[in-house]
């Protein structure tokens, strides 16, 4: 979080083992509302909530794992072994050309067995092919008949299947589904970004078992990623979750995630969706399992027929989750007109960066503007001259050039084209920005994300059937899987390059917020930020506060149709009340 302003912390107390908090947003009575439910277990759970686990660690030891990846994988497996509960059982499946096991069956997680298992792991060598189908079959065959124990697989691989009964990822998924049961979870770890790594396959393998996929890039430490996930999933509280509204007052729809994950101690499940109906007080029923024991919780909630705007972020989070789901469908099956249109509609409305709207990518972190006279320009190596005051019909050349770039009427490309054109200059700014305050890392991350989305767009739009595989495999596939997972599991607002303020859509272009209705032929009035004119406008027209919150570099179209330019270096420092009122009068 940026933590650049005061925040409020809300919490509640209750006597249930699983608490539920609801947030709703429905500003228009005639339209569907949006809800967010937070499911949280008690900080201290009863001992009977602990479910003994059977854990199978599955390790790819094919030739491509040789070297650093193999050493990291060994450490990751040892971490998992060290953090088993004495009531747990475990197995290790190692696969390359052949499939081998530490023992032929599950063994108790006592000190002797875990110690011997770590020595066995130390002796593993990386060589041979990649028999994924055989490894998954062997792991699932180790599941016992004791359905009171949770069954978890942790699967590490850096490649795609190259041998076995089948090497077709779709067939492997079918084979897993046949052997699987509702209490089996397969958490996947994609290691590296090799040409053979099928990120979509790992996503689907985890998703169809209500687990999650994780990807470890070359510069990242697999041990850190494994320990982070493993600690979260060590103590399951409730599995096979289902939510249902009792009665006819409210109907839930477009709920994400569509298949609810398990609830773990110390964690939280966040459910976001739409609701319709007359609304009011309803009973919401949550069901799940503790081992084989069915549990049911009933909550009294209010789904209002109309709300204020204070929880508008709930709607934004829902849109991001839905876009993530739609993009996953496109990645797996190729473009469908109706899916692409829905992605575009949501992305443009809510300012979501996607392969179809890559110009909306912004660094998700604190953005530092390089000190100096920037005059309505993003941070660049070559700083333009200071911006002179702008009067109607009398714009300095540097302002004219900039406003032309961001004008939507300029070649029909508008701010998106300006963002494209500024990309290289933004990249040039990174070294200077790093010295100014840490903008470099987030800027570089944003640039790489933008490049990945642009490449994905080209492949998705290609008529060549082979190009679909390019958004599923290797480095691009991994990058897209990471971004889609972020969207599908969004729980907090990110910085967006598009915001709606005072009923106007504004787009961030190289550090400047620009009204998307701006036209270079418009009259413009420039005001210096923090000047007497700036504060007098705030005093006379409090509604402009929302606009000024965007920052001190912006172009906003006033109700009169005149473009208001705010800049830190130059502009009018005083302005009469009459002139201010004219800006907010009816458009002539």
Coordinates of C-alpha atoms in Angstrom, one line a residue, residues 50-485:
X50 CA -6.9 -30.1 12.9
X51 CA -7.1 -32.6 10.1
X52 CA -4.2 -35.0 9.7
X53 CA -2.7 -34.7 6.2
X54 CA -1.2 -37.0 3.6
X55 CA 1.3 -35.0 1.6
X56 CA 3.0 -36.2 -1.6
X57 CA 6.0 -34.2 -2.9
X58 CA 6.5 -34.7 -6.6
X59 CA 9.9 -33.6 -8.0
X60 CA 10.9 -33.3 -11.7
X61 CA 14.6 -34.4 -11.9
X62 CA 14.9 -34.3 -15.7
X63 CA 18.1 -33.0 -17.3
X64 CA 16.8 -29.5 -17.6
X65 CA 16.7 -29.2 -13.7
X66 CA 20.4 -29.7 -13.5
X67 CA 22.4 -27.1 -11.5
X68 CA 20.9 -24.3 -9.4
X69 CA 17.3 -25.3 -10.0
X70 CA 18.0 -28.8 -8.6
X71 CA 19.7 -27.4 -5.5
X72 CA 16.9 -25.0 -4.9
X73 CA 14.3 -27.8 -5.3
X74 CA 16.2 -30.0 -2.8
X75 CA 16.0 -27.2 -0.2
X76 CA 12.3 -26.6 -1.0
X77 CA 11.5 -30.3 -0.4
X78 CA 13.5 -30.3 2.9
X79 CA 11.6 -27.3 4.1
X80 CA 8.3 -29.2 3.4
X81 CA 9.6 -32.3 5.3
X82 CA 10.7 -30.2 8.3
X83 CA 7.3 -28.6 8.6
X84 CA 5.1 -31.7 8.7
X85 CA 3.1 -32.4 11.8
X86 CA 3.8 -35.7 13.6
X87 CA 0.3 -36.8 12.8
X88 CA 0.9 -36.3 9.1
X89 CA 2.1 -38.8 6.6
X90 CA 4.2 -38.2 3.5
X91 CA 5.6 -39.7 0.3
X92 CA 8.1 -38.5 -2.3
X93 CA 7.8 -39.2 -6.0
X94 CA 10.8 -38.4 -8.2
X95 CA 10.4 -38.5 -12.0
X96 CA 12.5 -38.1 -15.1
X97 CA 12.4 -40.9 -17.7
X98 CA 11.3 -43.3 -15.0
X99 CA 9.2 -42.7 -11.9
X100 CA 10.6 -43.6 -8.5
X101 CA 9.5 -43.2 -4.9
X102 CA 11.2 -42.8 -1.5
X103 CA 8.9 -45.5 -0.2
X104 CA 6.2 -47.5 -1.9
X105 CA 3.5 -46.1 0.4
X106 CA 2.8 -43.2 2.8
X107 CA 5.0 -43.1 5.9
X108 CA 4.6 -41.3 9.2
X109 CA 6.2 -37.9 9.5
X110 CA 8.5 -38.8 12.4
X111 CA 12.1 -37.7 12.9
X112 CA 13.6 -40.9 11.6
X113 CA 11.5 -41.0 8.4
X114 CA 12.0 -37.3 7.5
X115 CA 15.7 -37.6 8.2
X116 CA 16.1 -40.6 5.9
X117 CA 14.0 -38.9 3.3
X118 CA 16.2 -35.8 3.3
X119 CA 19.3 -38.0 2.7
X120 CA 17.4 -39.7 -0.2
X121 CA 16.6 -36.3 -1.7
X122 CA 20.3 -35.3 -1.5
X123 CA 21.2 -38.3 -3.7
X124 CA 18.9 -37.4 -6.5
X125 CA 20.5 -36.5 -9.9
X126 CA 19.0 -34.4 -12.7
X127 CA 19.0 -36.4 -15.9
X128 CA 16.6 -37.9 -18.5
X129 CA 13.2 -37.0 -19.9
X130 CA 9.9 -35.7 -18.3
X131 CA 7.3 -38.4 -17.5
X132 CA 4.6 -36.1 -16.0
X133 CA 1.7 -38.5 -16.7
X134 CA 3.4 -41.4 -14.9
X135 CA 4.4 -39.2 -11.9
X136 CA 0.9 -37.9 -11.3
X137 CA -0.6 -41.4 -11.6
X138 CA 1.9 -42.7 -9.1
X139 CA 1.2 -39.9 -6.7
X140 CA -2.6 -40.3 -6.8
X141 CA -2.3 -44.0 -6.4
X142 CA -0.8 -43.3 -3.0
X143 CA -4.0 -41.9 -1.6
X144 CA -5.4 -44.1 1.1
X145 CA -9.0 -45.1 1.8
X146 CA -9.0 -43.0 4.9
X147 CA -11.2 -40.1 3.6
X148 CA -10.8 -38.3 7.0
X149 CA -7.3 -37.2 6.0
X150 CA -6.7 -34.4 3.6
X151 CA -4.6 -35.4 0.5
X152 CA -2.2 -32.8 -0.9
X153 CA 0.3 -33.0 -3.7
X154 CA 3.0 -30.4 -4.3
X155 CA 4.3 -30.7 -7.8
X156 CA 7.6 -29.2 -9.1
X157 CA 8.5 -29.1 -12.7
X158 CA 10.4 -27.0 -15.2
X159 CA 9.2 -28.5 -18.4
X160 CA 6.4 -30.1 -20.5
X161 CA 5.7 -33.9 -20.8
X162 CA 8.1 -35.6 -23.2
X163 CA 7.4 -39.3 -22.6
X164 CA 5.0 -41.6 -20.8
X165 CA 1.6 -43.2 -21.7
X166 CA 0.6 -39.7 -23.0
X167 CA 2.4 -36.4 -23.5
X168 CA -0.8 -34.5 -24.4
X169 CA -1.5 -32.0 -21.5
X170 CA -5.3 -32.4 -22.1
X171 CA -5.1 -36.1 -21.8
X172 CA -3.0 -35.9 -18.6
X173 CA -5.6 -33.5 -17.1
X174 CA -8.4 -36.1 -17.9
X175 CA -6.3 -38.9 -16.3
X176 CA -5.9 -36.8 -13.2
X177 CA -9.7 -36.0 -13.1
X178 CA -10.5 -39.8 -13.3
X179 CA -8.3 -40.6 -10.3
X180 CA -9.1 -37.5 -8.3
X181 CA -11.6 -37.0 -5.5
X182 CA -13.0 -33.9 -3.9
X183 CA -10.5 -33.9 -1.1
X184 CA -7.4 -34.0 -3.3
X185 CA -5.4 -30.8 -4.0
X186 CA -2.4 -30.5 -6.4
X187 CA -0.4 -27.3 -5.8
X188 CA 1.9 -26.7 -8.8
X189 CA 5.3 -24.9 -9.0
X190 CA 6.6 -24.0 -12.5
X191 CA 10.3 -23.6 -12.2
X192 CA 12.1 -21.2 -14.6
X193 CA 11.0 -20.0 -18.0
X194 CA 12.2 -22.7 -20.4
X195 CA 10.8 -23.2 -23.8
X196 CA 9.1 -26.4 -22.7
X197 CA 7.3 -25.0 -19.6
X198 CA 3.5 -25.2 -20.2
X199 CA 2.2 -22.6 -17.8
X200 CA -1.5 -23.1 -18.8
X201 CA -1.2 -26.8 -18.1
X202 CA 0.0 -26.1 -14.5
X203 CA -2.7 -23.5 -14.0
X204 CA -5.4 -25.9 -15.1
X205 CA -4.0 -28.8 -13.0
X206 CA -4.1 -26.6 -9.9
X207 CA -7.5 -25.0 -10.7
X208 CA -9.4 -28.3 -11.3
X209 CA -8.3 -29.5 -7.8
X210 CA -9.1 -26.3 -6.0
X211 CA -5.4 -25.5 -5.5
X212 CA -3.2 -22.7 -6.8
X213 CA -0.3 -22.5 -9.3
X214 CA 3.0 -20.7 -8.5
X215 CA 5.8 -19.7 -10.8
X216 CA 9.4 -19.2 -9.9
X217 CA 11.3 -17.1 -12.3
X218 CA 15.1 -17.4 -12.8
X219 CA 16.0 -14.5 -10.5
X220 CA 13.7 -15.8 -7.7
X221 CA 14.3 -18.3 -5.0
X222 CA 12.1 -21.3 -5.2
X223 CA 12.6 -22.0 -1.4
X224 CA 11.2 -18.7 -0.5
X225 CA 8.1 -19.2 -2.7
X226 CA 7.5 -22.7 -1.4
X227 CA 7.8 -21.7 2.2
X228 CA 5.4 -18.9 1.7
X229 CA 2.7 -21.1 0.2
X230 CA 3.4 -24.1 2.4
X231 CA 3.0 -22.1 5.6
X232 CA -0.4 -20.9 4.3
X233 CA -1.7 -24.4 3.5
X234 CA -0.3 -26.2 6.5
X235 CA -3.5 -26.1 8.6
X236 CA -6.8 -26.6 6.6
X237 CA -9.9 -25.5 8.5
X238 CA -12.7 -26.1 6.0
X239 CA -12.7 -27.8 2.6
X240 CA -15.3 -28.1 -0.2
X241 CA -16.8 -24.7 0.6
X242 CA -20.2 -23.8 -0.8
X243 CA -22.3 -20.6 -0.3
X244 CA -26.1 -20.3 -0.8
X245 CA -28.7 -17.7 0.0
X246 CA -31.8 -18.9 1.8
X247 CA -35.0 -17.4 0.3
X248 CA -35.9 -15.4 -2.8
X249 CA -35.0 -11.9 -1.8
X250 CA -31.5 -12.1 -3.3
X251 CA -29.9 -14.1 -6.1
X252 CA -26.1 -14.4 -6.4
X253 CA -24.5 -14.4 -9.8
X254 CA -21.2 -13.9 -11.6
X255 CA -19.4 -15.1 -8.4
X256 CA -15.6 -15.4 -8.4
X257 CA -13.8 -17.6 -7.7
X258 CA -16.3 -19.9 -9.4
X259 CA -15.0 -22.9 -7.4
X260 CA -14.3 -21.8 -3.8
X261 CA -10.8 -22.8 -2.4
X262 CA -10.2 -24.3 1.0
X263 CA -10.0 -22.1 4.1
X264 CA -6.8 -22.4 6.0
X265 CA -5.9 -21.2 9.5
X266 CA -4.3 -17.8 9.3
X267 CA -5.8 -17.2 5.9
X268 CA -8.9 -15.8 4.4
X269 CA -11.2 -16.6 1.4
X270 CA -12.5 -13.6 -0.5
X271 CA -15.6 -14.1 -2.6
X272 CA -16.8 -11.3 -4.9
X273 CA -19.9 -11.3 -7.2
X274 CA -23.1 -9.6 -8.3
X275 CA -26.5 -9.8 -6.7
X276 CA -30.0 -8.9 -7.9
X277 CA -33.6 -9.1 -6.5
X278 CA -35.4 -6.8 -4.1
X279 CA -32.7 -7.1 -1.4
X280 CA -33.1 -6.9 2.3
X281 CA -32.1 -9.1 5.2
X282 CA -31.3 -12.7 4.2
X283 CA -29.7 -15.8 5.6
X284 CA -26.5 -16.9 3.9
X285 CA -25.5 -20.5 4.4
X286 CA -21.8 -21.7 4.3
X287 CA -21.2 -25.4 4.2
X288 CA -17.9 -27.3 4.2
X289 CA -16.0 -30.3 5.6
X290 CA -13.6 -30.8 8.4
X291 CA -12.2 -34.2 7.4
X292 CA -15.3 -36.1 6.6
X293 CA -17.5 -34.2 9.1
X294 CA -20.0 -31.8 7.4
X295 CA -20.1 -28.3 8.9
X296 CA -22.7 -25.6 8.4
X297 CA -22.7 -21.9 9.3
X298 CA -25.6 -19.5 8.9
X299 CA -25.1 -15.8 8.8
X300 CA -27.7 -12.9 8.8
X301 CA -26.7 -10.4 6.2
X302 CA -28.2 -7.3 4.6
X303 CA -28.1 -6.9 0.8
X304 CA -29.4 -3.4 0.4
X305 CA -31.6 -2.2 -2.5
X306 CA -29.4 0.9 -2.8
X307 CA -26.1 2.1 -1.3
X308 CA -23.9 5.1 -1.4
X309 CA -20.6 5.3 -3.3
X310 CA -18.2 4.6 -0.3
X311 CA -17.6 1.0 -1.3
X312 CA -17.2 1.5 -5.1
X313 CA -13.9 -0.4 -4.9
X314 CA -15.9 -3.6 -4.5
X315 CA -17.2 -3.2 -8.1
X316 CA -13.7 -2.6 -9.4
X317 CA -12.4 -5.7 -7.7
X318 CA -15.2 -7.8 -9.2
X319 CA -14.4 -6.5 -12.7
X320 CA -10.8 -7.4 -12.4
X321 CA -11.6 -10.9 -11.3
X322 CA -14.0 -11.4 -14.1
X323 CA -11.5 -10.1 -16.7
X324 CA -8.9 -12.5 -15.3
X325 CA -11.4 -15.4 -15.8
X326 CA -12.3 -14.3 -19.3
X327 CA -8.7 -13.9 -20.4
X328 CA -7.9 -17.4 -19.1
X329 CA -10.7 -18.7 -21.4
X330 CA -9.2 -16.9 -24.3
X331 CA -5.7 -18.1 -23.6
X332 CA -6.9 -21.8 -23.5
X333 CA -9.4 -21.8 -26.3
X334 CA -8.5 -18.9 -28.5
X335 CA -10.4 -15.7 -29.2
X336 CA -14.2 -15.6 -29.3
X337 CA -15.8 -12.4 -30.4
X338 CA -18.2 -12.2 -27.4
X339 CA -15.4 -12.8 -24.9
X340 CA -13.1 -10.2 -26.4
X341 CA -15.9 -7.6 -26.5
X342 CA -16.7 -8.3 -22.8
X343 CA -13.0 -8.0 -21.8
X344 CA -12.7 -4.7 -23.7
X345 CA -15.9 -3.3 -22.2
X346 CA -14.8 -4.1 -18.6
X347 CA -11.2 -3.1 -19.2
X348 CA -12.1 0.4 -20.6
X349 CA -14.7 1.0 -17.9
X350 CA -12.6 0.1 -15.0
X351 CA -9.1 0.9 -16.3
X352 CA -7.8 -2.7 -16.3
X353 CA -4.6 -3.4 -18.2
X354 CA -5.0 -6.5 -20.5
X355 CA -3.4 -7.6 -23.8
X356 CA -6.2 -5.6 -25.4
X357 CA -5.6 -2.5 -23.3
X358 CA -1.9 -2.6 -22.6
X359 CA -1.7 1.2 -22.6
X360 CA -3.4 1.1 -19.2
X361 CA -0.3 -0.5 -17.6
X362 CA 1.1 1.7 -14.8
X363 CA 3.8 0.9 -12.2
X364 CA 2.1 -0.4 -9.1
X365 CA 4.2 1.5 -6.6
X366 CA 5.2 5.0 -5.6
X367 CA 6.0 7.0 -8.7
X368 CA 8.6 9.7 -8.1
X369 CA 8.7 12.7 -10.5
X370 CA 12.3 13.8 -11.3
X371 CA 13.0 17.2 -9.7
X372 CA 13.3 20.0 -12.1
X373 CA 11.1 22.1 -14.4
X374 CA 9.1 19.4 -16.2
X375 CA 6.3 21.5 -17.5
X376 CA 3.6 19.0 -18.2
X377 CA 6.2 16.3 -19.3
X378 CA 7.0 12.9 -17.8
X379 CA 10.4 12.3 -16.3
X380 CA 12.9 12.4 -19.2
X381 CA 16.7 12.9 -19.6
X382 CA 16.1 16.1 -21.5
X383 CA 14.0 18.4 -19.5
X384 CA 11.9 20.9 -21.6
X385 CA 11.8 24.6 -20.8
X386 CA 9.5 25.8 -18.1
X387 CA 5.8 26.0 -19.1
X388 CA 4.8 29.6 -19.7
X389 CA 1.3 30.8 -18.7
X390 CA -1.3 29.4 -21.1
X391 CA -4.0 31.8 -22.2
X392 CA -6.8 31.0 -24.6
X393 CA -5.4 30.9 -28.1
X394 CA -1.9 31.6 -26.9
X395 CA -0.2 28.3 -26.1
X396 CA 3.6 28.0 -26.0
X397 CA 5.1 25.5 -28.5
X398 CA 6.0 22.9 -26.0
X399 CA 2.5 22.8 -24.6
X400 CA 1.1 22.6 -28.1
X401 CA 3.3 19.7 -28.9
X402 CA 2.3 17.9 -25.8
X403 CA -1.4 18.5 -26.1
X404 CA -1.3 17.4 -29.7
X405 CA 0.2 14.1 -28.6
X406 CA -2.5 13.5 -26.1
X407 CA -5.4 14.8 -28.2
X408 CA -7.9 11.9 -28.9
X409 CA -8.7 13.6 -32.2
X410 CA -5.1 13.5 -33.3
X411 CA -5.1 10.6 -35.7
X412 CA -7.8 8.9 -33.7
X413 CA -5.3 7.3 -31.3
X414 CA -5.5 9.9 -28.5
X415 CA -3.9 9.2 -25.2
X416 CA -3.2 5.6 -26.0
X417 CA -1.0 6.7 -28.9
X418 CA 0.7 9.2 -26.7
X419 CA 1.5 6.5 -24.2
X420 CA 2.9 4.3 -27.0
X421 CA 5.1 7.2 -28.2
X422 CA 6.3 8.0 -24.7
X423 CA 7.3 4.4 -23.9
X424 CA 11.0 4.8 -24.9
X425 CA 11.3 8.2 -23.1
X426 CA 9.9 6.6 -20.0
X427 CA 12.4 3.9 -20.2
X428 CA 15.2 6.4 -20.7
X429 CA 14.1 8.1 -17.5
X430 CA 14.7 5.0 -15.3
X431 CA 18.3 5.7 -14.2
X432 CA 17.5 9.3 -13.3
X433 CA 14.3 8.3 -11.5
X434 CA 16.1 5.7 -9.5
X435 CA 18.4 8.4 -8.1
X436 CA 15.3 10.6 -7.5
X437 CA 13.5 8.0 -5.3
X438 CA 13.1 4.4 -6.4
X439 CA 10.9 4.7 -9.5
X440 CA 13.2 2.5 -11.5
X441 CA 12.1 -1.0 -10.3
X442 CA 8.4 -0.4 -10.6
X443 CA 8.8 1.4 -14.0
X444 CA 10.8 -1.5 -15.3
X445 CA 8.2 -4.0 -14.1
X446 CA 5.5 -2.0 -15.8
X447 CA 7.5 -1.8 -19.0
X448 CA 8.0 -5.6 -19.0
X449 CA 4.3 -6.2 -18.3
X450 CA 3.4 -3.9 -21.1
X451 CA 5.7 -5.7 -23.5
X452 CA 4.3 -9.1 -22.5
X453 CA 0.7 -7.9 -23.1
X454 CA 1.6 -6.4 -26.5
X455 CA 3.3 -9.7 -27.6
X456 CA 0.3 -11.7 -26.3
X457 CA -2.1 -9.4 -28.3
X458 CA -0.2 -10.2 -31.5
X459 CA -0.3 -14.0 -30.9
X460 CA -4.0 -14.0 -29.9
X461 CA -4.9 -12.0 -33.0
X462 CA -2.9 -14.2 -35.3
X463 CA -4.6 -16.5 -37.8
X464 CA -1.9 -19.0 -37.3
X465 CA -3.2 -21.8 -35.0
X466 CA 0.3 -22.4 -33.6
X467 CA 0.5 -18.9 -32.2
X468 CA -2.1 -19.8 -29.5
X469 CA 0.6 -22.1 -27.9
X470 CA 2.9 -19.1 -27.6
X471 CA 0.7 -17.5 -25.0
X472 CA 0.7 -20.8 -23.0
X473 CA 4.4 -21.7 -23.0
X474 CA 7.8 -20.5 -21.8
X475 CA 8.6 -17.0 -20.6
X476 CA 5.5 -15.3 -22.1
X477 CA 3.2 -18.1 -20.8
X478 CA 4.7 -17.7 -17.3
X479 CA 4.3 -13.9 -17.3
X480 CA 0.7 -14.2 -18.5
X481 CA -0.1 -16.9 -15.9
X482 CA 1.3 -14.6 -13.1
X483 CA -0.8 -11.7 -14.3
X484 CA -4.0 -13.7 -14.8
X485 CA -3.7 -15.2 -11.4

